[in-house]
CSV table of C-alpha atoms in Angstrom, one decimal:
chain,number,residue,atom,x,y,z
R,467,MET,CA,27.2,21.3,68.3
R,468,MET,CA,26.1,24.1,70.7
R,469,GLN,CA,22.8,25.4,70.3
R,470,THR,CA,22.2,28.7,69.1
R,471,HIS,CA,20.0,31.4,70.8
R,472,HIS,CA,18.6,33.8,67.6
R,473,PRO,CA,17.0,37.0,68.5
R,474,LEU,CA,13.5,36.9,66.9
R,475,ALA,CA,13.7,32.7,67.1
R,476,GLU,CA,10.0,31.6,66.8
R,477,ARG,CA,8.3,34.9,66.2
R,478,ALA,CA,5.6,35.2,64.1
R,479,LEU,CA,2.6,37.5,63.6
R,480,PRO,CA,-0.8,36.2,65.1
R,481,GLY,CA,-3.4,35.2,62.4
R,482,ALA,CA,-3.4,35.4,58.8
R,483,GLN,CA,-2.1,38.5,57.0
R,484,ALA,CA,-3.1,39.2,53.6
R,485,ARG,CA,-1.7,42.7,53.2
R,486,VAL,CA,1.6,42.3,54.7
R,487,ASN,CA,3.3,39.9,56.7
R,488,ILE,CA,7.2,39.6,58.6
R,489,ARG,CA,8.9,36.3,59.5
R,490,PRO,CA,12.5,36.1,60.6
R,491,VAL,CA,14.7,34.8,57.8
R,492,GLU,CA,16.6,31.7,58.6
R,493,ASP,CA,20.1,31.8,59.5
R,494,GLY,CA,22.6,32.3,56.9
R,495,ALA,CA,26.4,33.0,56.2
R,496,ARG,CA,27.1,37.0,56.2
R,497,PHE,CA,30.0,38.8,55.2
R,498,ILE,CA,30.9,42.5,54.4
R,499,LEU,CA,33.5,42.6,52.0
R,500,ARG,CA,35.9,45.7,51.1
R,501,ILE,CA,37.6,45.8,48.2
R,502,ASP,CA,39.0,48.3,45.8
R,503,PRO,CA,36.7,48.7,42.8
R,504,GLN,CA,39.0,47.9,40.3
R,505,ASN,CA,39.8,44.7,41.8
R,506,LEU,CA,35.9,43.5,41.5
R,507,ALA,CA,36.7,41.3,38.9
R,508,ALA,CA,38.7,39.0,40.7
R,509,ALA,CA,36.7,39.1,43.5
R,510,SER,CA,33.4,38.4,41.5
R,511,SER,CA,35.2,35.1,39.9
R,512,VAL,CA,35.9,33.7,43.8
R,513,TRP,CA,32.2,34.9,44.8
R,514,GLY,CA,31.2,32.6,41.8
R,515,ALA,CA,28.9,35.3,40.4
R,516,SER,CA,29.3,39.2,39.3
R,517,LEU,CA,29.0,41.5,42.3
R,518,PRO,CA,27.3,44.7,41.5
R,519,PRO,CA,29.5,47.6,40.8
R,520,THR,CA,27.2,50.3,41.3
R,521,ILE,CA,25.8,51.3,44.8
R,522,GLY,CA,22.4,49.9,45.2
R,523,GLY,CA,23.1,47.0,42.9
R,524,LEU,CA,22.1,43.5,44.1
R,525,VAL,CA,22.5,40.6,42.7
R,526,SER,CA,21.2,37.5,43.6
R,527,GLY,CA,21.1,33.4,42.9
R,528,PHE,CA,21.7,29.9,44.0
R,529,GLY,CA,20.3,31.2,47.4
R,530,ARG,CA,23.4,34.0,47.6
R,531,ILE,CA,22.7,37.7,47.6
R,532,ALA,CA,25.4,40.4,47.1
R,533,THR,CA,24.8,44.1,47.5
R,534,CYS,CA,27.0,47.2,46.8
R,535,ILE,CA,26.2,49.6,49.8
R,536,GLY,CA,29.6,51.8,49.7
R,537,PRO,CA,32.1,52.7,47.3
R,538,ASP,CA,34.4,49.8,48.0
R,539,GLU,CA,31.7,47.9,50.4
R,540,TRP,CA,29.9,44.8,49.7
R,541,TYR,CA,27.0,43.0,51.6
R,542,LEU,CA,27.0,39.4,51.2
R,543,ILE,CA,24.6,36.4,52.2
R,544,ALA,CA,25.1,32.8,51.6
R,545,PRO,CA,23.8,29.5,52.8
R,546,LEU,CA,25.7,28.5,55.9
R,547,THR,CA,26.9,25.4,54.5
R,548,GLU,CA,28.8,27.5,52.3
R,549,GLN,CA,30.5,29.9,55.0
R,550,ASP,CA,33.5,27.9,55.0
R,551,ALA,CA,34.2,27.5,51.6
R,552,ILE,CA,33.8,31.3,50.8
R,553,GLU,CA,36.1,32.1,53.6
R,554,SER,CA,38.7,30.0,52.3
R,555,ALA,CA,38.5,30.9,48.6
R,556,PHE,CA,38.9,34.6,49.8
R,557,ALA,CA,42.0,33.8,51.5
R,558,ALA,CA,43.2,32.4,48.9
R,559,LEU,CA,42.5,35.4,46.9
R,560,TYR,CA,44.3,37.6,49.3
R,561,ALA,CA,47.9,36.5,47.9
R,562,THR,CA,47.2,38.3,45.0
R,563,THR,CA,44.5,40.6,45.7
R,564,ILE,CA,44.3,42.6,49.5
R,565,HIS,CA,40.7,43.2,50.8
R,566,SER,CA,38.9,42.7,53.9
R,567,LEU,CA,36.4,40.0,54.4
R,568,VAL,CA,34.7,40.1,57.8
R,569,ASP,CA,32.3,37.4,58.7
R,570,VAL,CA,29.3,39.2,60.3
R,571,SER,CA,26.8,36.2,60.2
R,572,HIS,CA,26.0,36.5,63.7
R,573,ARG,CA,26.1,40.2,64.1
R,574,GLU,CA,22.6,40.7,62.1
R,575,VAL,CA,19.4,38.8,61.8
R,576,GLY,CA,17.0,39.3,58.8
R,577,ILE,CA,13.4,40.1,58.7
R,578,ALA,CA,11.3,39.3,56.0
R,579,VAL,CA,8.6,41.7,54.9
R,580,GLU,CA,6.2,40.6,52.2
R,581,GLY,CA,2.8,41.4,50.7
R,582,PRO,CA,1.0,44.0,48.5
R,583,ALA,CA,1.6,46.3,51.5
R,584,ALA,CA,5.0,45.8,52.1
R,585,VAL,CA,6.2,49.1,50.5
R,586,LEU,CA,3.2,50.8,52.5
R,587,ALA,CA,4.7,48.8,55.8
R,588,LEU,CA,8.3,49.8,55.3
R,589,GLN,CA,7.2,53.6,54.3
R,590,ALA,CA,6.2,54.2,57.4
R,591,SER,CA,8.9,54.5,59.4
R,592,ILE,CA,11.9,55.0,57.1
R,593,ALA,CA,12.6,58.1,55.2
R,594,PHE,CA,14.2,56.3,52.2
R,595,ASP,CA,11.6,56.6,49.2
R,596,ILE,CA,10.8,53.0,49.2
R,597,ALA,CA,8.4,53.2,46.3
R,598,ALA,CA,11.0,54.4,44.1
R,599,MET,CA,13.6,51.4,45.1
R,600,PRO,CA,14.0,49.5,42.2
R,601,VAL,CA,13.4,45.8,42.5
R,602,GLY,CA,16.6,44.3,42.7
R,603,SER,CA,18.2,46.8,44.9
R,604,GLY,CA,19.9,47.3,48.2
R,605,CYS,CA,20.8,49.9,50.5
R,606,ARG,CA,21.9,50.6,53.8
R,607,THR,CA,19.4,53.3,55.7
R,608,ILE,CA,18.1,53.9,58.7
R,609,ILE,CA,14.2,52.7,60.3
R,610,ASP,CA,13.3,54.6,63.4
R,611,ARG,CA,17.0,55.6,64.1
R,612,VAL,CA,18.2,52.0,63.6
R,613,GLN,CA,20.8,51.5,61.2
R,614,ILE,CA,19.8,48.7,58.8
R,615,ILE,CA,20.5,46.9,55.2
R,616,LEU,CA,17.8,46.9,53.1
R,617,LEU,CA,17.1,44.8,50.3
R,618,ARG,CA,14.1,44.7,47.7
R,619,GLU,CA,13.9,41.3,46.0
R,620,GLY,CA,11.0,41.4,44.3
R,621,GLN,CA,7.9,44.1,44.0
R,622,ASP,CA,6.1,42.8,47.0
R,623,SER,CA,9.0,41.3,49.0
R,624,PHE,CA,11.9,43.1,51.1
R,625,ARG,CA,14.3,41.8,53.6
R,626,VAL,CA,15.7,44.2,56.5
R,627,GLU,CA,18.8,43.1,57.9
R,628,VAL,CA,19.2,44.6,61.5
R,629,TRP,CA,21.8,43.8,64.2
R,630,ASN,CA,20.9,41.8,67.1
R,631,SER,CA,20.4,44.1,69.8
R,632,PHE,CA,18.1,46.2,67.7
R,633,SER,CA,16.1,43.7,66.0
R,634,ASP,CA,13.5,43.3,69.0
R,635,HIS,CA,12.9,46.8,68.5
R,636,VAL,CA,12.5,46.9,64.6
R,637,TRP,CA,10.2,43.4,65.0
R,638,ASN,CA,7.7,45.1,67.7
R,639,LEU,CA,7.8,48.3,65.4
R,640,LEU,CA,7.2,46.6,62.2
R,641,ALA,CA,4.5,44.1,64.1
R,642,GLY,CA,2.6,46.9,64.9
R,643,ILE,CA,2.8,48.8,61.3
R,644,CYS,CA,1.6,45.4,60.1
R,645,ARG,CA,-1.3,45.0,62.4
R,646,GLU,CA,-2.7,48.5,61.5
R,647,ILE,CA,-2.4,47.7,57.8
R,648,GLU,CA,-4.2,44.7,58.4
R,649,LEU,CA,-6.8,46.3,60.7
R,650,GLY,CA,-7.3,49.1,57.9
R,651,VAL,CA,-6.3,51.9,60.5
W,483,MET,CA,44.8,54.5,74.2
W,484,LEU,CA,43.3,56.9,71.6
W,485,LEU,CA,43.7,60.5,72.2
W,486,GLY,CA,42.2,63.5,70.5
W,487,GLU,CA,44.3,66.3,68.6
W,488,ASP,CA,44.4,67.9,71.9
W,489,GLY,CA,46.3,65.1,73.9
W,490,PHE,CA,43.5,64.1,76.0
W,491,ILE,CA,42.3,60.7,76.5
W,492,ARG,CA,39.4,59.8,74.6
W,493,ASP,CA,39.1,56.2,75.2
W,494,ASP,CA,41.2,53.1,76.0
W,495,GLY,CA,40.8,49.3,74.8
W,496,VAL,CA,42.8,46.3,74.1
W,497,ILE,CA,43.8,45.3,70.5
W,498,GLY,CA,44.2,41.9,69.5
W,499,ARG,CA,46.8,41.3,66.4
W,500,LEU,CA,45.7,38.1,64.7
W,501,ALA,CA,47.8,38.4,61.9
W,502,THR,CA,50.3,40.8,60.2
W,503,ASP,CA,47.6,42.9,58.8
W,504,ARG,CA,44.2,42.3,61.0
W,505,PHE,CA,43.6,43.5,64.0
W,506,HIS,CA,40.4,43.2,66.6
W,507,VAL,CA,39.9,46.3,68.4
W,508,THR,CA,38.0,46.9,71.8
W,509,THR,CA,37.0,49.9,73.4
W,510,THR,CA,35.8,50.9,76.6
W,511,THR,CA,32.0,49.9,77.4
W,512,GLY,CA,30.0,51.7,74.8
W,513,GLY,CA,32.6,53.3,73.0
W,514,ALA,CA,32.7,51.1,69.6
W,515,ALA,CA,31.0,53.1,67.5
W,516,ARG,CA,32.3,56.6,68.4
W,517,VAL,CA,35.6,54.9,68.1
W,518,LEU,CA,34.8,53.5,64.8
W,519,ASN,CA,33.5,56.8,63.7
W,520,MET,CA,36.7,58.5,64.5
W,521,MET,CA,38.9,56.0,62.8
W,522,GLU,CA,36.9,56.2,59.7
W,523,ASP,CA,36.6,59.9,59.7
W,524,TYR,CA,40.8,59.9,60.0
W,525,LEU,CA,41.1,57.3,57.2
W,526,GLN,CA,38.4,59.1,54.8
W,527,THR,CA,39.7,62.9,55.4
W,528,GLU,CA,43.4,62.7,56.7
W,529,PHE,CA,45.0,59.1,55.8
W,530,PRO,CA,43.1,58.3,52.5
W,531,ASP,CA,46.2,56.7,51.3
W,532,LEU,CA,46.1,53.9,54.1
W,533,LYS,CA,44.8,50.6,52.4
W,534,VAL,CA,43.0,49.6,55.4
W,535,TRP,CA,39.2,48.9,56.2
W,536,LEU,CA,37.3,49.0,59.2
W,537,THR,CA,34.5,47.0,60.1
W,538,SER,CA,32.4,46.8,62.9
W,539,THR,CA,32.0,43.5,64.9
W,540,THR,CA,30.5,44.8,68.0
W,541,GLU,CA,27.2,42.3,67.5
W,542,GLN,CA,29.3,39.7,66.0
W,543,TRP,CA,30.6,38.5,69.3
W,544,SER,CA,29.5,37.7,72.4
W,545,VAL,CA,32.0,37.6,75.2
W,546,ILE,CA,32.5,36.0,78.5
W,547,ALA,CA,35.2,37.1,81.2
W,548,ILE,CA,36.4,34.2,83.0
W,549,ASN,CA,38.8,35.6,86.2
W,550,GLY,CA,40.3,33.9,89.1
W,551,PRO,CA,43.2,31.3,89.7
W,552,ASN,CA,41.2,28.6,88.3
W,553,ALA,CA,40.3,30.3,85.0
W,554,ARG,CA,42.7,28.2,82.9
W,555,ASN,CA,41.7,24.9,84.8
W,556,LEU,CA,38.1,25.6,83.6
W,557,LEU,CA,39.1,26.8,80.0
W,558,ALA,CA,41.6,23.7,79.4
W,559,PRO,CA,39.2,20.7,78.7
W,560,LEU,CA,36.7,22.7,76.6
W,561,VAL,CA,39.3,24.9,74.3
W,562,GLU,CA,40.6,23.1,71.2
W,563,GLY,CA,43.6,24.2,69.2
W,564,ILE,CA,45.0,26.6,71.7
W,565,ASP,CA,48.2,25.9,73.8
W,566,LEU,CA,47.1,27.7,76.9
W,567,SER,CA,50.6,26.8,78.9
W,568,GLU,CA,52.1,29.9,80.5
W,569,GLU,CA,54.9,30.2,77.5
W,570,ALA,CA,52.6,30.1,75.0
W,571,PHE,CA,49.5,32.2,76.1
W,572,PRO,CA,51.2,34.4,78.6
W,573,HIS,CA,49.2,37.5,80.0
W,574,MET,CA,47.8,39.7,76.9
W,575,SER,CA,47.6,37.1,74.3
W,576,VAL,CA,45.2,36.1,71.7
W,577,ALA,CA,44.4,33.1,69.7
W,578,SER,CA,41.6,31.4,67.4
W,579,GLY,CA,40.4,28.0,68.2
W,580,LYS,CA,37.4,26.2,69.2
W,581,ILE,CA,35.3,26.1,72.5
W,582,CYS,CA,32.8,23.4,72.8
W,583,GLY,CA,33.0,22.7,69.3
W,584,VAL,CA,32.2,26.5,68.2
W,585,PRO,CA,34.8,29.3,66.9
W,586,THR,CA,36.2,31.1,69.6
W,587,ARG,CA,38.9,34.0,69.8
W,588,LEU,CA,40.2,33.7,73.1
W,589,PHE,CA,42.2,36.6,74.8
W,590,ARG,CA,43.9,36.3,77.7
W,591,MET,CA,43.6,39.6,79.7
W,592,SER,CA,42.3,40.8,82.8
W,593,PHE,CA,40.3,43.6,84.0
W,594,THR,CA,40.8,42.3,87.8
W,595,GLY,CA,44.3,42.2,88.3
W,596,GLU,CA,43.8,38.0,88.3
W,597,ARG,CA,44.3,35.9,85.6
W,598,GLY,CA,41.7,36.4,83.2
W,599,TYR,CA,40.4,35.4,79.7
W,600,GLU,CA,37.9,36.7,77.5
W,601,VAL,CA,36.2,34.2,75.3
W,602,ASN,CA,34.7,35.8,72.2
W,603,VAL,CA,32.2,33.3,70.4
W,604,PRO,CA,29.6,34.0,67.6
W,605,ALA,CA,27.1,35.8,69.2
W,606,HIS,CA,24.5,33.6,68.7
W,607,TYR,CA,26.4,30.9,70.6
W,608,GLY,CA,26.9,33.2,73.9
W,609,ARG,CA,23.9,31.9,75.6
W,610,ALA,CA,25.0,28.4,75.2
W,611,ILE,CA,28.8,28.7,75.9
W,612,TRP,CA,27.8,30.5,79.1
W,613,GLU,CA,25.6,27.9,80.6
W,614,LYS,CA,28.3,25.3,79.6
W,615,LEU,CA,31.0,27.4,81.2
W,616,ILE,CA,28.6,27.6,84.7
W,617,GLU,CA,28.2,24.0,84.6
W,618,ALA,CA,31.6,23.2,83.9
W,619,GLY,CA,32.7,25.9,86.5
W,620,GLN,CA,30.6,24.0,89.2
W,621,HIS,CA,33.6,21.9,90.2
W,622,TYR,CA,35.3,25.1,91.1
W,623,GLY,CA,32.8,27.1,92.8
W,624,VAL,CA,32.1,29.8,89.8
W,625,THR,CA,30.1,32.5,90.4
W,626,PRO,CA,28.9,35.2,87.9
W,627,TYR,CA,29.7,38.8,88.9
W,628,GLY,CA,28.2,42.1,87.6
W,629,THR,CA,29.2,45.5,86.8
W,630,GLU,CA,29.6,46.5,90.4
W,631,THR,CA,32.1,43.8,91.5
W,632,MET,CA,33.8,44.5,88.5
W,633,HIS,CA,34.0,48.0,89.2
W,634,VAL,CA,35.6,47.6,92.7
W,635,LEU,CA,38.0,44.8,91.4
W,636,ARG,CA,39.2,47.2,89.0
W,637,ALA,CA,39.6,50.1,91.2
W,638,GLU,CA,41.6,47.7,93.7
W,639,LYS,CA,44.1,47.6,90.8
W,640,GLY,CA,44.0,51.1,89.8
W,641,TYR,CA,42.7,50.6,86.4
W,642,ILE,CA,40.8,53.1,84.9
W,643,ILE,CA,37.0,53.5,83.4
W,644,VAL,CA,37.3,56.3,80.7
W,645,GLY,CA,34.5,58.4,81.2
W,646,GLN,CA,34.6,58.1,85.1
W,647,ASP,CA,37.9,59.0,86.2
W,648,THR,CA,38.3,60.8,83.1
W,649,ASP,CA,36.6,63.5,81.8
W,650,GLY,CA,38.3,64.4,78.7
W,651,THR,CA,40.9,66.5,80.4
W,652,LEU,CA,43.2,64.1,81.2
W,653,THR,CA,46.7,63.4,79.5
W,654,PRO,CA,47.9,59.5,79.6
W,655,ASP,CA,50.7,61.0,82.4
W,656,ASP,CA,47.9,62.6,84.2
W,657,ALA,CA,46.2,59.2,84.5
W,658,GLY,CA,49.5,57.4,85.3
W,659,LEU,CA,49.3,55.9,82.2
W,660,GLY,CA,52.4,57.5,80.4
W,661,TRP,CA,53.8,54.1,79.9
W,662,ALA,CA,51.2,53.4,77.1
W,663,ILE,CA,52.5,55.9,75.1
W,664,GLY,CA,55.0,54.7,72.1
W,665,LYS,CA,57.2,57.7,72.7
W,666,ALA,CA,59.5,56.6,70.0
W,667,LYS,CA,56.6,56.6,67.6
W,668,PRO,CA,57.3,59.1,65.0
W,669,ASP,CA,53.5,60.4,65.5
W,670,PHE,CA,50.4,59.8,66.4
W,671,VAL,CA,47.2,61.9,67.0
W,672,GLY,CA,47.6,63.9,69.8
W,673,LYS,CA,51.3,63.4,70.4
W,674,ARG,CA,52.1,67.2,69.5
W,675,SER,CA,49.7,68.7,72.0
W,676,LEU,CA,51.3,66.6,74.4
W,677,ALA,CA,54.4,68.7,74.3
W,678,ARG,CA,52.6,71.6,75.2
W,679,PRO,CA,54.0,73.9,78.2
W,680,ASP,CA,50.5,73.4,79.6
W,681,MET,CA,50.6,69.8,79.2
W,682,LEU,CA,53.6,69.5,81.2
W,683,LYS,CA,52.9,71.4,84.1
W,684,PRO,CA,53.5,69.8,87.4
W,685,ASP,CA,50.5,71.1,89.1
W,686,ARG,CA,48.0,69.5,86.7
W,687,LYS,CA,45.3,67.5,88.0
W,688,GLN,CA,46.8,64.0,88.4
W,689,LEU,CA,44.9,60.4,89.4
W,690,VAL,CA,46.0,59.0,92.9
W,691,GLY,CA,44.3,57.0,95.3
W,692,LEU,CA,42.7,57.9,98.5
W,693,LEU,CA,42.2,56.1,101.6
W,694,THR,CA,39.8,57.6,104.2
W,695,ALA,CA,40.9,58.4,107.8
W,696,ASP,CA,37.7,56.5,109.0
W,697,PRO,CA,38.0,53.3,107.0
W,698,LYS,CA,34.2,52.6,107.2
W,699,VAL,CA,33.6,55.6,105.4
W,700,VAL,CA,33.2,55.6,102.0
W,701,LEU,CA,33.7,58.8,99.8
W,702,GLU,CA,31.0,60.1,97.4
W,703,GLU,CA,32.1,60.2,93.9
W,704,GLY,CA,32.1,64.0,92.7
W,705,ALA,CA,32.8,64.9,96.1
W,706,GLN,CA,35.3,68.0,96.0
W,707,ILE,CA,38.9,68.0,97.7
W,708,VAL,CA,40.3,70.8,99.3
W,709,LEU,CA,43.8,71.0,101.2
W,710,ASP,CA,42.7,73.6,103.6
W,711,PRO,CA,39.6,73.1,105.7
W,712,ASN,CA,39.4,76.0,107.1
W,713,GLN,CA,39.6,78.3,104.7
W,714,SER,CA,36.6,80.7,103.9
W,715,VAL,CA,34.1,79.9,101.3
W,716,PRO,CA,34.3,80.0,98.4
W,717,MET,CA,37.2,77.3,99.0
W,718,LYS,CA,40.1,76.7,96.6
W,719,MET,CA,38.9,72.8,94.9
W,720,VAL,CA,41.9,71.1,93.8
W,721,GLY,CA,40.2,68.1,92.6
W,722,HIS,CA,37.1,65.6,93.0
W,723,VAL,CA,36.8,62.0,93.8
W,724,THR,CA,36.3,59.9,90.3
W,725,SER,CA,35.4,56.6,91.8
W,726,SER,CA,34.7,55.1,95.4
W,727,TYR,CA,33.8,51.9,96.8
W,728,TRP,CA,34.0,49.5,99.8
W,729,SER,CA,36.5,47.2,99.5
W,730,VAL,CA,35.9,43.4,100.7
W,731,SER,CA,39.0,42.4,100.3
W,732,LEU,CA,40.4,45.3,102.1
W,733,ASP,CA,38.0,45.5,104.4
W,734,ARG,CA,37.8,49.2,104.0
W,735,SER,CA,36.9,51.9,101.3
W,736,ILE,CA,39.1,53.1,98.8
W,737,ALA,CA,38.9,55.6,96.5
W,738,LEU,CA,40.3,57.6,92.9
W,739,ALA,CA,40.7,61.0,92.5
W,740,VAL,CA,42.4,63.5,90.7
W,741,ILE,CA,44.3,66.1,92.3
W,742,GLU,CA,46.3,69.0,91.5
W,743,GLY,CA,49.8,67.8,91.7
W,744,GLY,CA,48.6,64.7,93.2
W,745,ASN,CA,51.7,62.7,92.2
W,746,ALA,CA,53.9,64.8,94.4
W,747,ARG,CA,51.5,64.3,97.3
W,748,MET,CA,51.8,61.1,98.3
W,749,GLY,CA,51.2,60.3,102.2
W,750,GLU,CA,49.6,63.9,102.3
W,751,THR,CA,46.2,64.3,103.9
W,752,VAL,CA,43.6,66.2,101.9
W,753,HIS,CA,40.1,67.1,102.8
W,754,ILE,CA,36.6,66.6,101.6
W,755,PRO,CA,34.0,68.9,102.7
W,756,MET,CA,30.6,67.1,103.0
W,757,PRO,CA,26.9,68.9,104.0
W,758,ASP,CA,27.7,67.1,107.5
W,759,GLY,CA,31.0,67.9,108.1
W,760,THR,CA,34.7,67.5,106.7
W,761,LEU,CA,36.3,63.9,105.9
W,762,GLN,CA,40.1,63.3,105.6
W,763,ALA,CA,41.7,60.8,103.5
W,764,GLN,CA,45.4,60.2,102.6
W,765,VAL,CA,46.8,60.3,99.2
W,766,THR,CA,48.3,56.9,98.0
W,767,SER,CA,49.0,55.2,94.8
W,768,THR,CA,45.9,53.9,92.5
W,769,VAL,CA,47.1,50.2,93.2
W,770,PHE,CA,45.6,49.1,96.5
W,771,ILE,CA,46.2,45.3,96.1
W,772,ASP,CA,49.0,43.3,94.3
W,773,PRO,CA,51.2,45.9,93.1
W,774,GLU,CA,53.3,43.1,91.9
W,775,ASN,CA,50.9,41.6,89.8
W,776,THR,CA,51.6,38.2,90.9
W,777,ARG,CA,47.9,37.4,90.7
W,778,LEU,CA,47.9,37.8,86.8
W,779,SER,CA,49.6,34.4,86.5
W,780,ALA,CA,48.6,32.8,89.6
């Protein structure tokens, strides 16, 4: 199989990061699902878990994450090994229920932002109120003019999903912020 | 082509039909976000009843263009699941399959006028596939080429670049692209404007080719064109040079320009006043090489 070149491959912050750390997330299957909300139950059956019906909602489990980022738009993440099965299942659904499932696995990369100061690190360049973001929610937002999807998986753990060509900028930005936080600037 | 409500060219690109209801849309360089926004805008405000969704895949794919008479020979041993014969995969085709074991959306299209393919692979495989193609291409003397070369090759064939040869005031007819308009279509954005009297005037600026009297002289892009070099200043300017290059294939300069009533001026000499003298050029077709397009299938 051909080698993949990941834009953030092997990036890591130097030294111990007690307050906040960032790391590239391992590769996964990613999809944008567009479907009439009235058909959400059918899509949920195919996905194998209830897709969140409200914008901002996030449902995770078994290595999968589903978040509602628009009136008829869901962002789905799953282990790479499950990509083909997911595509086949939705293709079968299409016979009765039209929708759009687009593979964006290679479109973006994930950056995990973790630690007691994760909220502070993200708030530095995001206008959205990070502190008020419920645990177990997600949204499309902007970090320093770059469009991202931001997921809050835990009190101190976030995931930034960013397009390839913007990932270097966002990584460097967050790395600088993390450094400042560690230094207590 | 994408027109505005005003009938002027906004963007151009290639659309591949993957299924009855699934299309892969490409745009001019840098135009994808703008075109997506325009389509989404119309979808949400003008055509909300249409059951269709748009998803950006700009960064999902790495795309490698392969052009030249050996393009198919290079690809054939590497591609699985796609019949690359002329009958099954003529110029302007798209199909899905695998290349070197990874998924590919293969387009047969050309921006050079020669046999051309665009290999789309999921973005993180782009580098590896590029290296594989370079390695496999050594046998054919493969050479990477950059945007300057690409610009020259497309200009030799009269292929426009939106935003360079157009400036937002050209209609499809002005740019010699009237053939791309679906005249039988009941409606499309810009259709009504194309029928306005001002859009039908014969002396509108039209895209033409220019060959300088001195073949070694390369015109400056943006240079103004006049019909009478002896008139007093301020002169009446009738157009300008939009693209200008040295053509190695023709061993002389070529240029594209928009000139009032250009299509009716084939063979005429026009004048380009420059700071150190006035240049002459002959108005020609925009296609300088292989007007029969035989190289597309060579």
